[in-house]
Amino acid sequence: MLAWSQTYFAKLQLRPCVVPHQYVIPSQELVRTLHRALEALQLEKRSCAELLAASGEQERMELLQHRERHAAELREQLQEARGGQEDLRNSLQLRDAEVAALHDDIRRLTERNNTKQEVIVKLCDQLTSCLSSGGRSDSQSLTQLQQEVENLKDDMEAYRTQTCFLNSELYQLTHLWRTSSQQETSLMLKCSHLQARLCQEESRYLGVLRQLLENKALEPAQRGAVQKMIADALKGGLKGVIRLDMARDHDEYGFQIVPEYEVEDMKLLAKIQALEIRSHNLLNQEGEDRPLIGRWAQFLAGRSSNDLCSSPELKGLLRGGVPREYRQRVWTWLVRARTRSARERHPQRYQQLCEKSDASPCPASRQIQLDLHRTLTTNQHFSSPSSPALQQLRRVLLAFSWQNPAIGYCQGLNRLAALALLVLQSEEEAFWCLVAVVENILPPDYYTKQLLASQADQRVLKDFLSEKLPRLSAHLQLHSVDVSLVCFNWFLVVFVESLPSDLLLRLWDAFLYEGSKVVFRYALALFKYKEEDILKIQDGVEIHQYLRFFTKTITDGRRLTSIAFSDMNPFPGRLLRNRRVLHLQRLQAELQDLEDQQEEFLTENLTENLTENRRDDKELDVSEDEL
């Protein structure tokens, strides 16, 4: 090993640096080259010294391995440097090409400039020759041009005079048009008031006839005369009195403004109520809507849908109702605020559920299809079997049945989704509105198979009715009238098809913001609104018939809203929640008792059957023995 080291050292002896003759190197460059060579030789010398100073073969081997690794690293660095040199060479070539292209552009621009200079010189020469040779002809052409200018000036003056005359005529016509428009507006307003007064007089007339007919002191001849007068008044129907504006048979959402009644005995009340509604709308609609629109416009000014936030001001505005111009925007915000977390987790949820509905048969699809044509049958958008709104409603209900398989589909959901479609004008937003109502606003188990939460709410309503309206509650109990037979449907569909459309939408404005206690407020307000009329009825069957349709006879929506949110106070949410929990527990206990009784009955019945079968078998055995 020592001999090998001496041989390696001999090979690393200092050697003179020989510069070939074919390279001519300046003196400074030669000095730098020699310095680099000297540094390299010194490094080799230092390495050899370290190798000789090593104490053992193992240490020398480690030094040699370290030097080899260092040499490999240097080779890699050299390779990278060569690669960088190649990149720089390519970049230089690109720059040279760009410089050559710029030189070509400069040459072309120079040639173009020289050409333009030549053209300018030629044009100057031509102009000079024309001025020197054609002085007389130019004077003639100048005279002709001046004459044409004078003619044009005359024409312009004539046109100016004509324009002034036409402007004067136009001003007079505009003034006449404005005057006639103001007169037309005044006449329309006067006509509306006259129509309203006519409706009021007709309503009073029919009311008086009805009171006369109910008077038992009338003689038969007088009663027959009154009946004939009522029949004559009803023969004309509603067309000549309340349908003066044929374009207003339905509101903006397609609901009938004046409801139709199918019960023959209610025709007189229906006509009186329709006249009152028509009169109220004509007299109060403009005066009520304009301040409301102004307040909403001021509140929403400069705000996007995402900027809306809960506040007492917004709560008060929603209780007063949202104008049609802003209802879609406000409802969209309310629905998104209720479903924000679910939508953030599943932003494409509705599209995915629709695809699932197309790919797989839904268990509730048959019932949904049956209920489609029973949905808002008096609404223009759902009355036709081929209406696109029905197909939109079908997709929304199928998507919800996949979204909430515990419910699937329950009768009543179609009306909730239909109203959401009419206002929000979007399938996806209507789907999320249905999710918000069923899963976030109303209590759990409201639409499940047993409807436990719905039944509990009816018991809570009876409690509130006895507390807020004790006289009416006692009157209903005296005549054995169960309000749940009427109110259950109110709560299940949140008054859809139970209230006129303007009142229904106003209720929903507050319902989507404040929650289900709004339903209780309006239910109690309806009974308060008609309390005196109900107290006058002394027959249970008549009371029940009256309760079936009286919600559609409400004419003063502002008064109903005031009763709901002022007269029904205080109405704490904690009290509502506690009552719900109490009645729900009682219902669950009753249901459990009923199930236990059924199981006990089945067990006893099964035991009796087994005993009888054994007795029959024993009798049969005895008879066989005797044989």
XYZ file of C-alpha atoms in Angstrom:
627
model
C 0.000 0.000 0.000
C 2.975 2.361 0.750
C 4.458 1.670 -2.664
C 1.138 2.474 -4.300
C 0.982 5.774 -2.416
C 4.499 6.754 -3.482
C 3.632 5.950 -7.110
C 0.445 8.096 -6.846
C 2.495 10.918 -5.334
C 5.002 10.704 -8.132
C 2.267 11.094 -10.668
C 1.054 14.206 -8.859
C 4.447 15.963 -8.945
C 4.491 19.556 -10.083
C 4.691 19.897 -13.832
C 5.441 23.035 -15.809
C 2.540 24.701 -17.632
C 3.224 24.632 -21.351
C 1.277 27.067 -23.572
C 0.959 25.904 -27.183
C 2.392 28.177 -29.788
C -0.774 28.303 -31.855
C -2.597 30.385 -29.125
C -1.696 34.070 -28.860
C -2.717 35.186 -25.338
C -2.343 38.721 -23.983
C -0.081 39.200 -21.017
C -2.813 39.818 -18.422
C -4.788 36.793 -19.566
C -1.600 34.725 -19.420
C -0.935 35.852 -15.851
C -4.479 34.922 -14.776
C -4.117 31.511 -16.409
C -0.834 30.878 -14.629
C -2.386 31.939 -11.296
C -5.244 29.498 -11.758
C -2.791 26.719 -12.686
C -0.700 27.536 -9.617
C -3.760 27.411 -7.355
C -4.746 24.044 -8.807
C -1.245 22.662 -8.250
C -1.247 23.952 -4.681
C -4.520 22.180 -4.046
C -3.064 18.974 -5.442
C -0.024 19.411 -3.250
C -2.195 19.977 -0.168
C -4.182 16.872 -1.001
C -1.043 14.794 -1.373
C 0.242 16.125 1.920
C -2.983 15.135 3.645
C -2.739 11.715 2.038
C 0.843 11.228 3.239
C -0.029 12.533 6.693
C -2.788 9.979 7.104
C -2.038 7.553 9.911
C -3.485 4.452 8.378
C -4.772 2.797 5.249
C -8.416 3.307 6.322
C -7.967 7.071 6.671
C -6.208 7.245 3.273
C -9.050 5.343 1.657
C -11.585 7.752 3.182
C -9.595 10.724 1.873
C -9.425 9.174 -1.585
C -13.193 8.484 -1.556
C -13.841 12.044 -0.431
C -11.720 13.380 -3.285
C -13.516 11.159 -5.777
C -16.893 12.444 -4.571
C -15.600 15.961 -4.809
C -14.388 15.286 -8.344
C -17.819 13.872 -9.270
C -19.507 16.994 -7.920
C -17.148 19.164 -9.905
C -17.916 17.157 -13.038
C -21.666 17.691 -12.434
C -21.108 21.414 -11.938
C -19.069 21.471 -15.126
C -21.879 19.721 -16.984
C -24.415 22.224 -15.611
C -22.148 25.084 -16.611
C -21.878 23.688 -20.108
C -25.675 23.386 -20.242
C -26.018 26.999 -19.075
C -23.475 28.012 -21.689
C -25.546 26.272 -24.347
C -28.691 28.089 -23.152
C -26.879 31.382 -23.248
C -25.631 30.603 -26.763
C -29.172 29.869 -27.910
C -30.458 33.038 -26.237
C -27.720 34.985 -27.951
C -28.725 33.552 -31.298
C -32.353 34.586 -30.648
C -31.241 38.071 -29.746
C -29.139 38.223 -32.912
C -32.198 37.197 -34.921
C -34.280 39.876 -33.200
C -31.623 42.494 -33.901
C -31.528 41.443 -37.554
C -35.335 41.702 -37.736
C -35.195 45.179 -36.186
C -32.561 46.182 -38.718
C -34.894 44.994 -41.493
C -37.778 47.009 -39.995
C -35.589 50.098 -39.805
C -34.564 49.632 -43.421
C -38.189 49.266 -44.579
C -39.301 52.289 -42.571
C -36.430 54.298 -44.042
C -37.422 53.288 -47.558
C -41.058 54.151 -46.864
C -40.055 57.533 -45.464
C -37.962 58.266 -48.526
C -40.900 57.302 -50.749
C -43.184 59.647 -48.848
C -40.670 62.441 -49.173
C -40.565 61.902 -52.925
C -44.364 61.958 -53.139
C -44.461 65.192 -51.126
C -41.919 66.790 -53.457
C -43.904 65.728 -56.517
C -47.153 67.067 -55.107
C -45.487 70.366 -54.270
C -44.210 70.634 -57.826
C -47.664 69.906 -59.235
C -49.254 72.491 -56.970
C -46.720 75.107 -58.018
C -47.307 74.408 -61.718
C -51.091 74.563 -61.240
C -50.873 77.891 -59.456
C -48.612 79.363 -62.107
C -50.597 78.174 -65.178
C -54.285 78.037 -64.155
C -55.017 81.356 -62.437
C -57.999 82.230 -64.680
C -59.726 78.859 -64.470
C -59.242 78.852 -60.703
C -60.963 82.221 -60.383
C -63.986 80.851 -62.280
C -64.180 77.732 -60.126
C -63.842 79.914 -57.011
C -66.800 82.015 -58.170
C -68.902 78.909 -58.697
C -67.990 77.647 -55.258
C -68.970 80.942 -53.661
C -72.315 80.825 -55.464
C -72.928 77.285 -54.200
C -72.048 78.385 -50.672
C -74.563 81.217 -50.885
C -77.219 78.800 -52.112
C -76.437 76.475 -49.241
C -76.738 79.331 -46.777
C -80.172 80.144 -48.148
C -81.217 76.522 -47.828
C -79.935 76.387 -44.263
C -81.872 79.505 -43.364
C -85.016 78.024 -44.876
C -84.489 74.775 -42.950
C -83.882 76.721 -39.753
C -87.144 78.608 -40.182
C -88.990 75.355 -40.882
C -87.379 73.704 -37.840
C -88.493 76.544 -35.576
C -92.033 76.175 -36.892
C -91.998 72.405 -36.350
C -90.578 72.849 -32.865
C -93.399 75.209 -32.055
C -95.940 72.707 -33.354
C -94.242 69.925 -31.419
C -94.300 71.969 -28.214
C -97.996 72.654 -28.615
C -98.710 68.969 -29.287
C -96.655 67.965 -26.258
C -98.559 70.429 -24.110
C -101.858 69.070 -25.402
C -100.715 65.493 -24.816
C -99.677 66.250 -21.238
C -102.945 67.989 -20.554
C -104.944 65.106 -21.985
C -102.811 62.607 -20.037
C -103.473 64.457 -16.787
C -107.157 64.579 -17.587
C -107.139 60.853 -18.358
C -105.391 60.100 -15.062
C -107.873 62.266 -13.198
C -110.795 60.574 -14.926
C -109.374 57.107 -14.216
C -108.953 57.997 -10.547
C -112.456 59.384 -10.420
C -113.753 56.289 -12.187
C -111.966 54.065 -9.647
C -113.562 55.945 -6.768
C -116.952 55.745 -8.455
C -116.461 52.015 -8.989
C -115.477 51.653 -5.352
C -118.548 53.535 -4.159
C -120.714 51.476 -6.506
C -119.228 48.306 -5.078
C -119.848 49.557 -1.546
C -123.452 50.432 -2.348
C -123.980 47.057 -3.988
C -122.441 45.349 -0.977
C -124.662 47.301 1.440
C -127.701 46.599 -0.737
C -127.076 42.869 -0.740
C -126.272 42.941 2.969
C -129.559 44.658 3.744
C -131.425 42.124 1.601
C -129.697 39.304 3.458
C -130.623 40.796 6.838
C -134.213 41.236 5.674
C -134.307 37.630 4.548
C -133.092 36.521 7.994
C -135.814 38.589 9.693
C -138.438 36.128 10.917
C -141.104 38.847 11.255
C -141.520 39.160 7.493
C -144.676 37.893 5.938
C -144.421 35.201 3.283
C -145.173 37.682 0.495
C -142.508 40.071 1.743
C -140.020 37.228 2.137
C -140.760 36.106 -1.419
C -140.194 39.649 -2.687
C -136.850 39.838 -0.897
C -135.812 36.449 -2.277
C -136.762 37.617 -5.777
C -134.642 40.777 -5.337
C -131.689 38.678 -4.209
C -132.149 36.280 -7.122
C -132.274 39.210 -9.559
C -129.089 40.630 -8.059
C -127.321 37.285 -8.312
C -128.417 36.549 -11.880
C -125.995 39.071 -13.282
C -123.125 37.310 -11.557
C -119.936 39.150 -10.841
C -119.091 40.167 -14.381
C -120.979 43.445 -14.534
C -119.976 44.669 -11.085
C -116.599 43.479 -9.946
C -114.930 42.471 -13.200
C -114.793 45.954 -14.622
C -111.089 45.554 -15.269
C -110.773 42.268 -17.152
C -106.996 42.406 -17.044
C -107.097 42.199 -13.251
C -108.927 38.893 -12.796
C -105.590 37.505 -11.589
C -102.712 39.130 -9.754
C -99.064 39.251 -10.817
C -98.419 35.710 -9.549
C -101.439 34.207 -11.328
C -103.770 33.911 -8.316
C -107.433 34.854 -8.717
C -108.161 38.236 -7.179
C -111.780 37.298 -6.462
C -112.215 33.686 -5.253
C -114.939 31.457 -6.591
C -117.276 29.535 -4.308
C -118.761 26.187 -5.157
C -121.295 25.968 -2.325
C -124.677 27.184 -3.523
C -125.662 28.659 -0.149
C -122.576 30.865 -0.097
C -123.198 32.767 -3.344
C -124.649 35.795 -1.644
C -121.819 36.021 0.887
C -119.309 35.474 -1.911
C -120.667 38.385 -3.907
C -120.753 40.698 -0.883
C -117.195 39.743 -0.003
C -116.009 40.180 -3.596
C -117.550 43.646 -3.744
C -115.848 44.597 -0.494
C -112.472 43.340 -1.734
C -112.856 45.235 -5.000
C -113.841 48.425 -3.187
C -110.977 48.129 -0.711
C -108.415 47.529 -3.458
C -109.599 50.491 -5.510
C -109.575 52.920 -2.590
C -106.509 51.854 -0.644
C -104.082 50.087 -2.975
C -102.313 53.170 -4.298
C -102.242 54.934 -0.947
C -100.795 51.903 0.869
C -98.312 50.655 -1.696
C -96.518 53.904 -2.527
C -95.076 54.622 0.985
C -94.160 50.938 1.357
C -92.273 50.908 -1.934
C -90.446 54.067 -0.909
C -89.360 52.581 2.424
C -88.109 49.392 0.770
C -86.310 51.327 -1.973
C -84.534 53.396 0.669
C -83.588 50.291 2.683
C -82.272 48.349 -0.318
C -80.517 51.293 -1.979
C -76.882 50.450 -2.645
C -77.138 46.972 -1.125
C -76.585 43.683 -2.865
C -78.344 40.485 -1.867
C -75.291 39.458 0.167
C -75.264 42.744 2.096
C -78.648 42.172 3.753
C -78.465 41.245 7.405
C -80.908 40.680 10.248
C -82.057 43.862 11.953
C -85.146 45.310 13.708
C -85.664 47.569 10.694
C -85.781 44.606 8.303
C -88.124 42.764 10.658
C -90.543 45.695 10.697
C -90.441 46.036 6.925
C -91.108 42.320 6.412
C -94.101 42.438 8.739
C -95.550 45.221 6.614
C -95.025 43.165 3.445
C -92.519 43.219 0.583
C -93.525 45.012 -2.651
C -93.678 42.797 -5.700
C -90.687 44.636 -7.241
C -88.407 43.455 -4.422
C -90.041 40.208 -3.223
C -87.960 37.842 -5.392
C -84.721 39.475 -4.237
C -85.697 39.496 -0.551
C -87.011 35.918 -0.557
C -83.817 34.742 -2.254
C -81.759 36.294 0.525
C -84.002 34.823 3.253
C -83.766 31.323 1.751
C -79.998 31.514 1.302
C -79.558 32.755 4.872
C -81.516 29.705 6.096
C -79.593 27.191 3.941
C -76.116 28.731 3.696
C -74.186 25.926 5.412
C -75.861 23.158 3.391
C -75.277 24.987 0.119
C -71.640 25.629 0.924
C -71.113 21.909 1.610
C -72.955 20.848 -1.552
C -72.965 23.719 -4.097
C -74.247 21.470 -6.921
C -76.764 19.607 -4.771
C -79.888 20.344 -6.819
C -78.273 19.380 -10.140
C -76.992 16.138 -8.614
C -80.427 15.253 -7.247
C -82.047 15.972 -10.613
C -79.558 13.667 -12.314
C -80.312 11.009 -9.714
C -84.046 11.416 -10.369
C -83.463 10.888 -14.089
C -81.241 7.852 -13.529
C -83.188 6.042 -10.787
C -86.939 5.642 -10.171
C -88.052 7.531 -7.080
C -90.416 5.724 -4.631
C -92.534 8.877 -4.348
C -92.709 9.642 -8.072
C -96.195 8.134 -8.542
C -97.766 10.152 -5.722
C -95.996 13.295 -6.919
C -97.349 12.793 -10.435
C -100.881 12.362 -9.069
C -100.669 15.565 -7.013
C -99.205 17.726 -9.782
C -102.579 18.403 -11.389
C -104.166 19.120 -7.990
C -101.749 21.959 -7.295
C -103.078 25.549 -7.317
C -105.738 24.665 -9.887
C -107.089 28.235 -9.960
C -103.660 29.732 -10.672
C -102.928 30.622 -14.289
C -99.442 29.091 -14.200
C -100.624 25.660 -12.986
C -104.115 25.404 -14.492
C -102.992 23.953 -17.837
C -101.807 20.296 -17.953
C -99.080 21.287 -20.422
C -97.810 24.193 -18.330
C -93.990 24.314 -17.963
C -94.496 25.214 -14.297
C -95.861 21.724 -13.619
C -92.698 20.093 -14.944
C -90.566 22.447 -12.877
C -92.645 21.573 -9.818
C -92.206 17.852 -10.537
C -88.403 18.174 -10.681
C -88.319 20.176 -7.450
C -90.455 17.630 -5.560
C -88.461 14.648 -6.879
C -85.201 16.325 -5.867
C -86.570 16.987 -2.371
C -87.718 13.363 -2.011
C -84.105 12.272 -2.614
C -82.793 15.063 -0.375
C -84.948 13.959 2.570
C -85.740 10.242 2.223
C -87.228 10.132 5.753
C -90.107 12.235 4.406
C -89.925 11.439 0.713
C -93.130 13.173 -0.218
C -96.114 14.315 1.815
C -99.285 15.916 0.507
C -98.955 19.633 1.009
C -95.323 19.916 -0.068
C -96.520 20.498 -3.641
C -98.260 23.730 -2.612
C -95.231 25.012 -0.700
C -92.950 24.352 -3.675
C -95.458 25.860 -6.128
C -95.615 29.144 -4.208
C -91.804 29.250 -4.036
C -91.630 28.730 -7.818
C -94.074 31.579 -8.483
C -92.087 34.082 -6.427
C -88.453 32.991 -6.869
C -88.738 32.120 -10.599
C -85.990 29.493 -10.239
C -86.178 25.734 -9.757
C -83.022 25.581 -7.641
C -84.079 28.460 -5.376
C -87.562 26.905 -5.010
C -85.930 23.600 -3.996
C -83.828 25.316 -1.332
C -86.898 27.263 -0.164
C -88.713 23.955 0.379
C -85.662 22.636 2.253
C -85.596 25.770 4.420
C -89.293 25.485 5.332
C -89.330 21.746 6.050
C -85.890 21.235 7.595
C -85.102 24.598 9.206
C -88.269 26.586 9.947
C -90.901 24.016 10.905
C -90.222 21.479 13.707
C -88.970 17.963 12.912
C -91.593 15.272 12.232
C -93.937 17.852 10.732
C -94.320 15.910 7.469
C -93.411 12.400 8.565
C -95.844 9.504 8.399
C -97.433 10.095 11.830
C -97.428 13.947 11.605
C -96.674 14.166 15.334
C -95.333 17.734 15.281
C -98.315 18.890 13.217
C -100.734 17.380 15.714
C -98.826 18.958 18.593
C -99.136 22.399 16.960
C -102.922 22.025 16.858
C -102.979 21.463 20.605
C -100.690 24.460 21.104
C -103.088 26.557 18.997
C -106.017 25.530 21.189
C -104.041 26.626 24.272
C -103.307 30.018 22.730
C -106.914 30.359 21.564
C -108.222 29.858 25.106
C -105.700 32.399 26.445
C -105.943 35.103 23.770
C -109.624 34.706 22.788
C -111.402 33.126 25.772
C -114.948 34.075 24.657
C -114.498 32.512 21.232
C -112.821 29.407 22.673
C -115.707 28.870 25.101
C -118.224 29.395 22.275
C -116.517 26.786 20.098
C -116.343 24.297 22.991
C -120.017 24.886 23.772
C -120.973 23.862 20.228
C -118.368 21.039 20.074
C -116.413 22.622 17.236
C -112.869 21.268 16.820
C -110.779 23.966 15.133
C -108.161 21.361 14.192
C -110.459 20.136 11.428
C -109.902 23.499 9.715
C -106.582 24.729 11.087
C -104.600 21.542 10.479
C -104.510 22.302 6.753
C -103.603 25.951 7.452
C -100.453 24.882 9.277
C -99.524 22.018 6.976
C -99.400 24.230 3.835
C -98.754 27.561 5.627
C -102.110 29.013 4.459
C -101.521 28.385 0.728
C -104.953 28.409 -0.988
C -106.567 29.436 2.329
C -105.906 33.192 2.117
C -106.159 35.714 -0.732
C -102.831 35.968 -2.522
C -101.867 39.427 -1.226
C -102.384 38.361 2.399
C -100.717 35.003 1.799
C -97.545 36.544 0.377
C -97.396 39.120 3.178
C -97.650 36.288 5.712
C -94.835 34.400 3.975
C -92.630 37.521 3.964
C -92.591 37.436 7.764
C -92.736 33.616 8.002
C -89.449 33.098 6.125
C -87.726 35.570 8.455
C -89.283 34.989 11.910
C -90.253 31.344 11.643
C -93.314 29.275 12.473
C -94.632 31.534 15.231
C -95.916 33.798 12.443
C -98.348 31.006 11.495
C -99.757 31.015 15.029
C -100.002 34.815 15.028
C -102.000 34.880 11.800
C -104.217 31.952 12.812
C -105.202 33.764 16.013
C -105.569 37.054 14.110
C -108.012 35.440 11.679
C -110.216 34.265 14.543
C -109.956 37.696 16.184
C -110.846 39.431 12.904
C -114.103 37.470 12.574
C -114.751 36.809 16.272
C -118.020 38.746 16.464
C -119.395 37.056 13.343
C -118.550 33.598 14.698
C -120.126 34.386 18.086
C -123.408 35.183 16.348
C -123.672 31.653 14.918
C -125.382 29.308 17.363
C -125.153 26.021 15.469
C -122.088 23.794 15.395
C -122.567 22.680 11.780
C -123.006 26.277 10.593
C -119.899 27.343 12.533
C -117.887 24.601 10.872
C -119.172 25.587 7.408
C -118.333 29.215 8.116
C -114.807 28.337 9.248
C -114.194 26.485 5.982
C -114.338 29.630 3.841
C -114.183 32.700 6.129
C -110.416 33.203 5.619
C -111.090 34.241 2.017
C -113.519 36.965 3.113
C -110.799 39.057 4.776
C -110.771 42.450 3.056
C -108.479 44.613 5.211
C -104.988 43.151 5.145
C -103.498 46.016 7.172
C -105.946 45.411 9.989
C -105.204 41.664 9.968
C -101.453 42.354 10.127
C -101.955 44.791 12.997
C -103.959 42.188 14.936
C -101.324 39.509 14.291
C -98.315 41.555 15.414
C -99.870 43.993 17.910
C -103.035 42.578 19.471
C -101.520 39.100 19.885
C -98.523 40.389 21.880
C -96.786 39.259 23.969
C -95.932 36.125 22.003
C -92.517 34.868 23.197
C -90.804 32.155 21.186
C -89.722 30.366 24.360
C -93.347 29.845 25.389
C -94.125 28.363 21.963
C -91.165 25.977 22.170
C -92.082 24.826 25.695
C -95.702 24.197 24.695
C -94.587 22.208 21.680
C -92.288 20.015 23.765
C -95.038 19.405 26.339
C -97.716 18.398 23.815
C -95.265 16.370 21.756
C -94.345 14.327 24.830
C -98.012 13.786 25.594
C -98.699 12.691 22.039
C -95.795 10.272 22.074
C -97.039 8.826 25.371
C -100.567 8.461 23.968
C -99.206 6.837 20.853
C -97.156 4.424 22.950
C -100.228 3.552 25.047
C -102.212 2.957 21.875
C -99.502 0.665 20.511
C -99.376 -1.231 23.808
C -103.163 -1.664 23.763
C -103.049 -2.899 20.180
C -100.298 -5.361 21.031
C -102.201 -6.553 24.091
C -105.373 -6.958 22.073
C -103.537 -8.919 19.394
C -101.944 -11.130 22.040
C -105.281 -11.852 23.741
C -106.949 -12.495 20.415
C -104.179 -14.883 19.402
C -104.428 -16.729 22.764
C -108.198 -17.092 22.449
C -107.852 -18.437 18.915
C -105.274 -20.991 20.026
C -107.518 -22.097 22.941
C -110.523 -22.503 20.665
C -108.462 -24.465 18.131
C -107.230 -26.819 20.850
C -110.793 -27.312 22.151
C -111.983 -28.131 18.634
C -109.122 -30.560 18.192
C -109.958 -32.266 21.506
C -113.626 -32.630 20.563
C -112.574 -34.087 17.240
C -110.339 -36.633 19.000
C -113.182 -37.723 21.267
C -115.537 -38.250 18.381
C -112.930 -40.294 16.592
C -112.434 -42.504 19.687
C -116.122 -43.091 19.932
C -116.152 -44.182 16.341
